[in-house]
Tab-separated table of C-alpha atoms in Angstrom:
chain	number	residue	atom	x	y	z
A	163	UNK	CA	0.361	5.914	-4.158
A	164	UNK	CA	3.863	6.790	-4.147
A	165	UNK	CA	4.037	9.089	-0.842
A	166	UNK	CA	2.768	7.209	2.316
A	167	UNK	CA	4.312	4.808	4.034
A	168	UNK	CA	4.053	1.109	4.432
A	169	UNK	CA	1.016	0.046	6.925
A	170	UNK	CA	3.361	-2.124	8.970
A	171	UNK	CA	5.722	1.078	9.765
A	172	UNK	CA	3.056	4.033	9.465
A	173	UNK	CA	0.845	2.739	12.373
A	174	UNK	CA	3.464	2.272	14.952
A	175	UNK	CA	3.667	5.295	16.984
A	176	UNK	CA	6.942	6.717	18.465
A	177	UNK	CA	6.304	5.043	21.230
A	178	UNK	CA	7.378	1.594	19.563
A	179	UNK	CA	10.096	3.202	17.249
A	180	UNK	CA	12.156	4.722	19.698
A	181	UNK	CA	12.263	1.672	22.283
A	182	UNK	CA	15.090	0.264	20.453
A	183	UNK	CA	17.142	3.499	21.080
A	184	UNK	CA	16.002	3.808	24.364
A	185	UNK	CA	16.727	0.400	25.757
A	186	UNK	CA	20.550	0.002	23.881
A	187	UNK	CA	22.164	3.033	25.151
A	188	UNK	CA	22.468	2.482	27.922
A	189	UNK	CA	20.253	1.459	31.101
A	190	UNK	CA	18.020	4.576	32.161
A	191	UNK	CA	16.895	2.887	35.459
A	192	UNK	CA	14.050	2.372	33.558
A	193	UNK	CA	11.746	-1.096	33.711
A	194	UNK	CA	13.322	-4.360	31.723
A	195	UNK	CA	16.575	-2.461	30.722
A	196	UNK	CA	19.066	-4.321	32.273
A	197	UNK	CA	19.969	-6.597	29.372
A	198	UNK	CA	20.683	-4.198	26.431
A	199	UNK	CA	22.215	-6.316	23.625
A	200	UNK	CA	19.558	-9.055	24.140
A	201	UNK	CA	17.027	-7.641	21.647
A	202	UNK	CA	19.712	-6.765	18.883
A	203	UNK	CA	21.473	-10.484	18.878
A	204	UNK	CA	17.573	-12.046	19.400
A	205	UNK	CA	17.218	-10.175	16.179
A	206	UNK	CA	19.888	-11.168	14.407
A	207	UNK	CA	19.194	-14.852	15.405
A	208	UNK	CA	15.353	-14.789	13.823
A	209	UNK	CA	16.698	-12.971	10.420
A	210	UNK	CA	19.116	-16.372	10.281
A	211	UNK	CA	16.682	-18.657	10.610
A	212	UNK	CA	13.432	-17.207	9.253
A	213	UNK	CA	14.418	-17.009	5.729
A	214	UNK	CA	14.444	-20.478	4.569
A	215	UNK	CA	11.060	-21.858	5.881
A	216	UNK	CA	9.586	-18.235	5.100
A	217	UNK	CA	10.504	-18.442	1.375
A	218	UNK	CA	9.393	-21.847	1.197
A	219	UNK	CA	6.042	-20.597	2.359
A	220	UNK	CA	6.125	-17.255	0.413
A	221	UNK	CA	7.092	-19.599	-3.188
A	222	UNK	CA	3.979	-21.706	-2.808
A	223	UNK	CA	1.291	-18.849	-1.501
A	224	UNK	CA	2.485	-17.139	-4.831
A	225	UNK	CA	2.295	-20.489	-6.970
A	226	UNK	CA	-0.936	-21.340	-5.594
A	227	UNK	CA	-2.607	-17.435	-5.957
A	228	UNK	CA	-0.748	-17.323	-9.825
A	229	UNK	CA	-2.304	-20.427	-10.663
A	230	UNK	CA	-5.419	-19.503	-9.580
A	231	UNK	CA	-5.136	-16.513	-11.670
A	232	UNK	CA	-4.644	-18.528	-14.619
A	233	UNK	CA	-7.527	-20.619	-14.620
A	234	UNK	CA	-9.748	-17.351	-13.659
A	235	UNK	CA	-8.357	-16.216	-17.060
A	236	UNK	CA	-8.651	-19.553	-18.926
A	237	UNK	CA	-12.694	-19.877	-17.497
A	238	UNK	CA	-13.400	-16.105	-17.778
A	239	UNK	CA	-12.448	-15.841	-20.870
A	240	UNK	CA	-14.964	-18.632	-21.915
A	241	UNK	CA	-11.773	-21.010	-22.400
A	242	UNK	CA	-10.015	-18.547	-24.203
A	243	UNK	CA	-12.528	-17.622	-26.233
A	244	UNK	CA	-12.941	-13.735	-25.829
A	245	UNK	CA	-9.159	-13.655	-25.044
A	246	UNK	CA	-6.894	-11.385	-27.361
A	247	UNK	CA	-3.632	-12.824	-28.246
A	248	UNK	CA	-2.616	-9.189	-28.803
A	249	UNK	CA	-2.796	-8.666	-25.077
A	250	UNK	CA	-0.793	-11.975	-23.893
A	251	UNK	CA	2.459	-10.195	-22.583
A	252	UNK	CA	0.062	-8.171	-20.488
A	253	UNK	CA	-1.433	-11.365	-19.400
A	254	UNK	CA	1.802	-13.124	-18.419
A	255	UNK	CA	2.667	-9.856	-16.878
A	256	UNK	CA	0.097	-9.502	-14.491
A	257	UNK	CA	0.400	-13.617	-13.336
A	258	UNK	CA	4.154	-12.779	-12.242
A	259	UNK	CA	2.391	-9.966	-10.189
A	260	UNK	CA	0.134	-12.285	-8.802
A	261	UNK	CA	2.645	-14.379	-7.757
A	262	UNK	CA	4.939	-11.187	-7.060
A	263	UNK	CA	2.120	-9.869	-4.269
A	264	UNK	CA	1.825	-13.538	-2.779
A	265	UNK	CA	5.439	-13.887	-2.304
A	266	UNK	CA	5.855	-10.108	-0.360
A	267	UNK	CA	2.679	-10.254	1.281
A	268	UNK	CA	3.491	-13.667	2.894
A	269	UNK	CA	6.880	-12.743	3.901
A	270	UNK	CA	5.763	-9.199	5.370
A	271	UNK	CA	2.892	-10.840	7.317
A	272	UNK	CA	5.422	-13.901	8.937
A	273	UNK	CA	7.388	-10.940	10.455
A	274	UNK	CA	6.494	-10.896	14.729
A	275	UNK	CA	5.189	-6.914	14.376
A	276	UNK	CA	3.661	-7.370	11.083
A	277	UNK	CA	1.848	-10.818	11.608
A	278	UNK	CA	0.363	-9.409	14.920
A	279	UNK	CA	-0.846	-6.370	13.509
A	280	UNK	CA	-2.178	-8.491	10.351
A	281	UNK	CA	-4.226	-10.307	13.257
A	282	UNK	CA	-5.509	-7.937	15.449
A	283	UNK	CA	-6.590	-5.574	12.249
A	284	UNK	CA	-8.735	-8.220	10.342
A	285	UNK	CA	-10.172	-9.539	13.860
A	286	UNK	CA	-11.589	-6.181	14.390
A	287	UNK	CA	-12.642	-6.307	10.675
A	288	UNK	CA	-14.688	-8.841	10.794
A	289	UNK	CA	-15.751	-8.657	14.390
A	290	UNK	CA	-19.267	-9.075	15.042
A	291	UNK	CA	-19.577	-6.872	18.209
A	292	UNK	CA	-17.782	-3.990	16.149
A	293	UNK	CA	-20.432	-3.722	13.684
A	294	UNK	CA	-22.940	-4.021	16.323
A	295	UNK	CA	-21.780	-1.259	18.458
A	296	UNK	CA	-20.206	0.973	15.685
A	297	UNK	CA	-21.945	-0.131	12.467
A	298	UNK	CA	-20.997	3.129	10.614
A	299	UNK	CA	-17.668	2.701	11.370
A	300	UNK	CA	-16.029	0.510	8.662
A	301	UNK	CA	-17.787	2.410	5.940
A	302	UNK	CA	-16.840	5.622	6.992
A	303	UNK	CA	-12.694	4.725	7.550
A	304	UNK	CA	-12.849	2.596	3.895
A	305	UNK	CA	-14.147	6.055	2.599
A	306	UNK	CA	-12.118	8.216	4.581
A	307	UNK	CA	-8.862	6.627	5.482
A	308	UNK	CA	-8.728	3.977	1.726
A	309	UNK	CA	-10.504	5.932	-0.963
A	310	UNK	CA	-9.933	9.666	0.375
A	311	UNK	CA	-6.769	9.058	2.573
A	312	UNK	CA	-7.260	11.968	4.671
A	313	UNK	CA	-4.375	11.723	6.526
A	314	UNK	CA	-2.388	12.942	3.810
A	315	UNK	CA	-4.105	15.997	4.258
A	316	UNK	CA	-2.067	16.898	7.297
A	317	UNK	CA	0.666	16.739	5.702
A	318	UNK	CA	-0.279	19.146	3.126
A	319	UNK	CA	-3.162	19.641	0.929
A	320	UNK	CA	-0.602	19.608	-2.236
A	321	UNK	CA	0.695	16.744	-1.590
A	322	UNK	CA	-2.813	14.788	-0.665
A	323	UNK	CA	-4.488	16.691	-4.138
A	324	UNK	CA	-1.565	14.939	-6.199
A	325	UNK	CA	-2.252	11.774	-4.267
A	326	UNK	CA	-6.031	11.770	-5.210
A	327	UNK	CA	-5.327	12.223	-8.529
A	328	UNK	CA	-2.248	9.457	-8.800
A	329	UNK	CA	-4.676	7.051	-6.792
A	330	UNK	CA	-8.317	7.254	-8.504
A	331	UNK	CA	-6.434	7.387	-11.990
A	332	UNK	CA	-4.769	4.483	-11.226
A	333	UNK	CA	-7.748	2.589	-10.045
A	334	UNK	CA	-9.997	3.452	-13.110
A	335	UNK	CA	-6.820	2.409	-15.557
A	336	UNK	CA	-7.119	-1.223	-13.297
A	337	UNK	CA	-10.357	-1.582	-13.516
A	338	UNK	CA	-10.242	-1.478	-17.146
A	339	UNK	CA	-7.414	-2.899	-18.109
A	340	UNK	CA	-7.089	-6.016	-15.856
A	341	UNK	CA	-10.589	-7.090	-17.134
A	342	UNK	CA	-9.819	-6.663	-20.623
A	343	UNK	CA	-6.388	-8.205	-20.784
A	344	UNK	CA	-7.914	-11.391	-19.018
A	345	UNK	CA	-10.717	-11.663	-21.996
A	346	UNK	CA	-13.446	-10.887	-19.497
A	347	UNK	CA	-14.402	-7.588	-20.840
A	348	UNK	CA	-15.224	-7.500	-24.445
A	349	UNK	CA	-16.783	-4.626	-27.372
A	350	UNK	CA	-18.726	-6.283	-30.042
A	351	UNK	CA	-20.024	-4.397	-32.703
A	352	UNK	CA	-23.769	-4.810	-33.471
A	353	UNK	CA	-23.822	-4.363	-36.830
A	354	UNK	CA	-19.825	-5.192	-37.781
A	355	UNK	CA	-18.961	-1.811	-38.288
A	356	UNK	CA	-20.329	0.114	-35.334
A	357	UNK	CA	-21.458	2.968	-34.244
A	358	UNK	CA	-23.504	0.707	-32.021
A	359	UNK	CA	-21.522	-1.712	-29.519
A	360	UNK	CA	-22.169	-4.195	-26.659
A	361	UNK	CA	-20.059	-4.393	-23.362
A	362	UNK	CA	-19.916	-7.983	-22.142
A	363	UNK	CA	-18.757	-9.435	-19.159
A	364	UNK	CA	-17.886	-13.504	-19.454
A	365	UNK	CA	-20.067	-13.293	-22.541
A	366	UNK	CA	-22.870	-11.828	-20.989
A	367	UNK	CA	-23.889	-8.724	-22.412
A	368	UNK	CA	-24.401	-5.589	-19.734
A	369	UNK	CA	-24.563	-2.648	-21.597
A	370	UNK	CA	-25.601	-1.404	-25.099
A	371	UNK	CA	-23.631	1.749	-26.197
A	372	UNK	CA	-23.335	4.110	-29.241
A	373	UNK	CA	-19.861	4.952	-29.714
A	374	UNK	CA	-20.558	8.691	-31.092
A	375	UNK	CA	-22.609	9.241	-28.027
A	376	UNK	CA	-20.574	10.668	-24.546
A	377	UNK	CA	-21.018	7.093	-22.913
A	378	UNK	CA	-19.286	5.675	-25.962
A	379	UNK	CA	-16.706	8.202	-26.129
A	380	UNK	CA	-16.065	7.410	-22.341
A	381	UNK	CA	-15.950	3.838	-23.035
A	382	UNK	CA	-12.754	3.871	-25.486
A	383	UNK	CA	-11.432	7.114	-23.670
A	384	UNK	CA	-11.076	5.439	-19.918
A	385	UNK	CA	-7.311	5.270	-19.918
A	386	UNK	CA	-7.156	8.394	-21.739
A	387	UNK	CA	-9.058	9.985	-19.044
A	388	UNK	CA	-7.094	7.957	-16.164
A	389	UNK	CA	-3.825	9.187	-18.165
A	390	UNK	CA	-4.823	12.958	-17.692
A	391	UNK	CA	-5.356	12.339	-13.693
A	392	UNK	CA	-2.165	10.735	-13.283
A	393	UNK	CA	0.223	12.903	-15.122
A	394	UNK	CA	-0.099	16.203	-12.715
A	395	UNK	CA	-0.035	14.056	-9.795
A	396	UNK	CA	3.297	11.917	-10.465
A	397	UNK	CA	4.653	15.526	-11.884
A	398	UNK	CA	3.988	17.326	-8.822
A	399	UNK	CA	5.666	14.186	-6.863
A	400	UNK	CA	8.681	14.031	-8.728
A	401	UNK	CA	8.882	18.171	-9.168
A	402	UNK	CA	9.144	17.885	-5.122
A	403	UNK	CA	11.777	14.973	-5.440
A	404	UNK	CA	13.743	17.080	-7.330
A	405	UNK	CA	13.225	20.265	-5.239
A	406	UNK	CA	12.535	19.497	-1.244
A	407	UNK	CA	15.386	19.343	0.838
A	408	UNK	CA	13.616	16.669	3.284
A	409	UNK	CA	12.507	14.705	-0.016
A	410	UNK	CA	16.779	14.822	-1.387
A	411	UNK	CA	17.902	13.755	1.989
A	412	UNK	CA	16.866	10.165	2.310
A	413	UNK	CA	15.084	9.113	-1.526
A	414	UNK	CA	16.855	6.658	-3.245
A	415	UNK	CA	16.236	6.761	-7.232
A	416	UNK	CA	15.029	2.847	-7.745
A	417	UNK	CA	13.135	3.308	-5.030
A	418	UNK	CA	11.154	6.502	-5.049
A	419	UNK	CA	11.681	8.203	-8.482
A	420	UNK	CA	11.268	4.449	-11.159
A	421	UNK	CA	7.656	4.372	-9.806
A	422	UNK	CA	6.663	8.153	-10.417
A	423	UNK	CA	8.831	7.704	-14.034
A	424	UNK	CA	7.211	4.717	-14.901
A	425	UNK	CA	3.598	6.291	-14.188
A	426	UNK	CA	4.787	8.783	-16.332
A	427	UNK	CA	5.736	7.295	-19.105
A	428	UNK	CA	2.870	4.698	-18.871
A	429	UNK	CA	0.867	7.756	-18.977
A	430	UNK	CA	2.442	9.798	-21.814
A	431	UNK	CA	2.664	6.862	-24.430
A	432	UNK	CA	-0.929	6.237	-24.146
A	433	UNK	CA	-1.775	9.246	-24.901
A	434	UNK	CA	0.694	9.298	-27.633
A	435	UNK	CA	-1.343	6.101	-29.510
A	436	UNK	CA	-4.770	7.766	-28.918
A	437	UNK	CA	-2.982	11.034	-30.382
A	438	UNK	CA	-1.114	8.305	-33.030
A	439	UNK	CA	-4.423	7.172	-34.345
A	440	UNK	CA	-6.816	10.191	-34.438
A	441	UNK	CA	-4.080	13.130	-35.999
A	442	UNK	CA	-1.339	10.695	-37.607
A	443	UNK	CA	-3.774	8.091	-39.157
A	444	UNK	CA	-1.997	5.665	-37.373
A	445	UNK	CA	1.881	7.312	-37.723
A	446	UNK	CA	4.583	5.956	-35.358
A	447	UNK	CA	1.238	3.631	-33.576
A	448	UNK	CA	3.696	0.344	-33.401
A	449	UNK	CA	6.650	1.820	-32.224
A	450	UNK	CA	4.325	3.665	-29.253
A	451	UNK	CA	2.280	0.588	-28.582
A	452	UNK	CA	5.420	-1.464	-28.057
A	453	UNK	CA	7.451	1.266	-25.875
A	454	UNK	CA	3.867	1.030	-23.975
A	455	UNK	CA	3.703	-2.121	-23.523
A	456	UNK	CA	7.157	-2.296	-22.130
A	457	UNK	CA	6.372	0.033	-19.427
A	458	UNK	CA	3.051	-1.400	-18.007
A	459	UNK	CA	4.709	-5.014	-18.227
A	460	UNK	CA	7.795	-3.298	-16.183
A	461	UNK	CA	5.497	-1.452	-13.822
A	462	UNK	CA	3.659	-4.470	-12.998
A	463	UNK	CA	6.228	-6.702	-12.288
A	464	UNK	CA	7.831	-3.906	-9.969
A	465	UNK	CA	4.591	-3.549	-7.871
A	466	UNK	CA	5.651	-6.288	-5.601
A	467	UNK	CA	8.909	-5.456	-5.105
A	468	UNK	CA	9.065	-1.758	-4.980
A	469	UNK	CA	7.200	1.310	-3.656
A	470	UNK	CA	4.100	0.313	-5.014
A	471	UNK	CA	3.739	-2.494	-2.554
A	472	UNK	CA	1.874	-0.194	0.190
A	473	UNK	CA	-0.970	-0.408	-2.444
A	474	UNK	CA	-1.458	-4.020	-1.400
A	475	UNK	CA	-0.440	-2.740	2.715
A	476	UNK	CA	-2.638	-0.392	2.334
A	477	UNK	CA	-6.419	-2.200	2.827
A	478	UNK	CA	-4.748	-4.129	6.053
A	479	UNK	CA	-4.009	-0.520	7.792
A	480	UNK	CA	-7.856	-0.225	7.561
A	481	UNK	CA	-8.592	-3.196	10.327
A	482	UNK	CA	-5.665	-1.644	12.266
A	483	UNK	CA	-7.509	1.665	12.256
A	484	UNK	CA	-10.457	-0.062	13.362
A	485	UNK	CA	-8.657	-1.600	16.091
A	486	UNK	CA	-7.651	1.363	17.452
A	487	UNK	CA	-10.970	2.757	16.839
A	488	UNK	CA	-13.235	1.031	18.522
A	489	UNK	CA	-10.596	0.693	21.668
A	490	UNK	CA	-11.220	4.501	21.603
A	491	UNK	CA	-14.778	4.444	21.905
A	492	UNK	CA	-14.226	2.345	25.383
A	493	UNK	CA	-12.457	4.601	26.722
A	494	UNK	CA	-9.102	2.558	27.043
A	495	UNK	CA	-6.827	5.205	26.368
A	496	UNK	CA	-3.026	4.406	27.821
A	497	UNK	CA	-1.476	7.198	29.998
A	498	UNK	CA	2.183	7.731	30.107
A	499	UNK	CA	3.546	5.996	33.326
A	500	UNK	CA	5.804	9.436	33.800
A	501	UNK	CA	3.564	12.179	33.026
A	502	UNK	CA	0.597	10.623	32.570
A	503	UNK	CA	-0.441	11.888	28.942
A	504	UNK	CA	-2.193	10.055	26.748
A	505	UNK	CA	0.069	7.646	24.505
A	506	UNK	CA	-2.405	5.418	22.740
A	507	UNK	CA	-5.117	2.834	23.281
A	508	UNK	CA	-4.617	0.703	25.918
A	509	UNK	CA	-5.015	-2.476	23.876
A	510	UNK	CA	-2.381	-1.079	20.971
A	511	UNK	CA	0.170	-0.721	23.712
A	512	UNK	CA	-0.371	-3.742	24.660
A	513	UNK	CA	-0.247	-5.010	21.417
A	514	UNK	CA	3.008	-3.293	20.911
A	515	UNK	CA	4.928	-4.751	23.884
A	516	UNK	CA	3.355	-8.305	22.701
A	517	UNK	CA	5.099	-7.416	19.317
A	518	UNK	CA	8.451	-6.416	21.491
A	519	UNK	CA	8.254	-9.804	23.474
A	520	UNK	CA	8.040	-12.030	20.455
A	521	UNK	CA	10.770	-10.273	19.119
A	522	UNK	CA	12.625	-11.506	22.532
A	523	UNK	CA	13.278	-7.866	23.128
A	524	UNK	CA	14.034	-7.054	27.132
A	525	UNK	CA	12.493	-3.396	27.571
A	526	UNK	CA	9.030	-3.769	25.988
A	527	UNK	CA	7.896	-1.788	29.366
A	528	UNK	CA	9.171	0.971	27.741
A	529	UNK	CA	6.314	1.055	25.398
A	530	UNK	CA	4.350	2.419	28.417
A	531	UNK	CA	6.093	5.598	28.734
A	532	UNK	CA	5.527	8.684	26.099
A	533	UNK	CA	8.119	9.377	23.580
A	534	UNK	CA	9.266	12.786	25.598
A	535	UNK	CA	9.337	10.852	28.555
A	536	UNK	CA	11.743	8.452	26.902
A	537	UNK	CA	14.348	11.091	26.166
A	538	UNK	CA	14.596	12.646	29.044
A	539	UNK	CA	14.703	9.044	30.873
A	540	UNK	CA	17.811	8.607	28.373
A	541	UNK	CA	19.217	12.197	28.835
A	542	UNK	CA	18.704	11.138	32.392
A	543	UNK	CA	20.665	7.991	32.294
A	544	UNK	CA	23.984	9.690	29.921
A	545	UNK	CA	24.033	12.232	33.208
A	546	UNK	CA	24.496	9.537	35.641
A	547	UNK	CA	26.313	6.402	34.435
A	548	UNK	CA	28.174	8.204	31.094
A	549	UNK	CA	29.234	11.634	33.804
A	550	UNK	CA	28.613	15.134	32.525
A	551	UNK	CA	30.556	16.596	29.564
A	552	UNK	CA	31.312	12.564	28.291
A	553	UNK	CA	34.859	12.553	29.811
């Protein structure tokens, strides 16, 4: 969760990266280059006058989905009936990341690049003629490009092991304790003192467990267990933080190494209060619980504004992938207008000079050509307007 990039800057190929280069130093000759500063001062004009109506939008989307997240609580929990006062801080922290997540997610999508890729990746989502013509194909990219992430693997198989284990012990900790802190999970004991226990779900019971059986032990070991996946994968991350030369170059500490610390620590100390209560009887259990505490209710308000975000990216990138996808299995594959290779589906190049106009950029053609193409177009243009050897 920590390692790949955001959905809005992982999917654009160097096609759409480098065009900003390309079209400001200098004209190359090539198509729509002739006005070079246009696209940096059109820029600078929309980050003026986005941010007040944007915020204004952002501030109620997270209002609105934070106080929908409140009455979800107050109605799950049966009007506060099966909710734990013990757990309140948790409560209150995960609301602020409810509204955190609103706020970011409505300002990332009201960006020109963003909002169109936000658009053209749920439209193939929920597309009709996709799922008639490919029906396999959402399935098998939620599996393989969400849940497994196999494009980590080409990066290396280290690095996409750690991953695994950071993401799938971070989804099993969710799943358990979002539902409990909100009051809609509950354990009641049968008979007052156990061994035998219920599992309900807004008061409904599910499940009927005996907590010296392995189900049982499961049960009230889930975060233990989600603690032990974790641990080796944020280790390896921040052992490579600490070590890679590429990884030192361009990390900044509040950026990439709080959220592998914070996993960490979330981690340790609950291990340290299951260790707390079965060796100490109980020996230091307040002090962990509230050092704990302090780091999940940290870590969650983070989320929004950190690394962590690309969680929330992350399901997005999956229409985009389907775009892309099912433009493949047409056949409309974009060939570089120099050499004629393959660059991308037709309708993502399109989609990327669409992004480049609303942006008010002037060399969105340039989103046609390959990215070698592109610097030896610019190598091309230093040689003939800037004179050999830069005199």
């Amino acid at each position: 969760m920590t390692e790949p990039p955001e959905p809005a800057a992982a999917e654009q190929p160097e096609t759409g990266a480098r065009t900003g280069t390309t079209g400001t130093t200098g004209g190359t000759g090539g198509p729509d280059s002739r006005q070079p500063g246009r696209g940096a001062a059109a820029a600078a004009r929309a980050a003026r006058s986005l941010p007040q109506s944007v915020s204004g939008r952002a501030a109620l989307a997270g209002a609105v989905v934070s106080g929908l997240l409140i009455l979800a609580i107050v109605f799950g929990s049966r009007l506060l009936h099966d909710f734990d006062s013990a757990l309140l801080p948790y409560a209150v922290a995960t609301v602020f990341l409810a509204f955190g997540v609103a706020y970011r997610y409505t300002v990332w999508v009201s960006a020109p690049g963003a909002r169109r890729l936000f658009r053209k990746g749920w439209r193939s989502l929920f597309s009709a003629e996709n799922f008639r013509r490919t029906p396999t194909a959402l399935p098998k990219m939620i599996a393989t490009y969400l849940g497994f992430q196999k494009f980590l693997g080409a990066r290396s198989h280290a690095r996409w092991a750690a991953h695994q284990l950071i993401f799938w012990g971070c989804i099993l900790a969710a799943l358990i304790t979002f539902p409990l802190t909100w009051g809609w999970f509950t354990f009641t004991s049968d008979s007052g003192a156990g061994p035998g226990y219920a599992m309900r779900i807004w008061g409904i019971k599910v499940l009927g467990f005996d907590s010296l059986s392995f189900i049982g032990w499961v049960m009230f070991h889930g975060l233990d267990l989600a603690a032990v996946l974790v641990i080796p994968g944020a280790g390896y991350f921040l052992w490579r933080r600490m070590k890679d030369r590429g990884a030192i170059t361009g990390q900044r500490f509040a950026y990439d190494m709080v959220p592998l610390l914070a996993l960490i620590v979330i981690s340790v100390t609950g291990l340290l209060l299951t260790f707390s209560s079965i060796f100490l009887h109980g020996g230091g259990y307040e002090f962990l619980a509230v050092l704990h505490m302090v780091s999940v209710v940290f870590t969650l308000i983070y989320i929004p504004f950190g690394k962590f975000f690309h969680i929330v990216q992350r399901p997005a990138a999956v229409g985009m992938q389907l775009f892309k996808y099912t433009a493949r299995q047409d056949d409309e594959v974009f060939a570089c207008r120099r050499c004629e290779e393959p660059i991308d589906t037709g309708p993502y190049v399109e989609n990327l000079r669409g992004t480049m106009r609303d942006l008010e950029f002037g060399f969105d053609a340039w989103a046609e050509y390959c990215p070698r193409c592109k610097r030896v177009l610019r190598g091309n243009a230093y040689l003939t307007q800037v004179k050999k050897g830069f005199k």
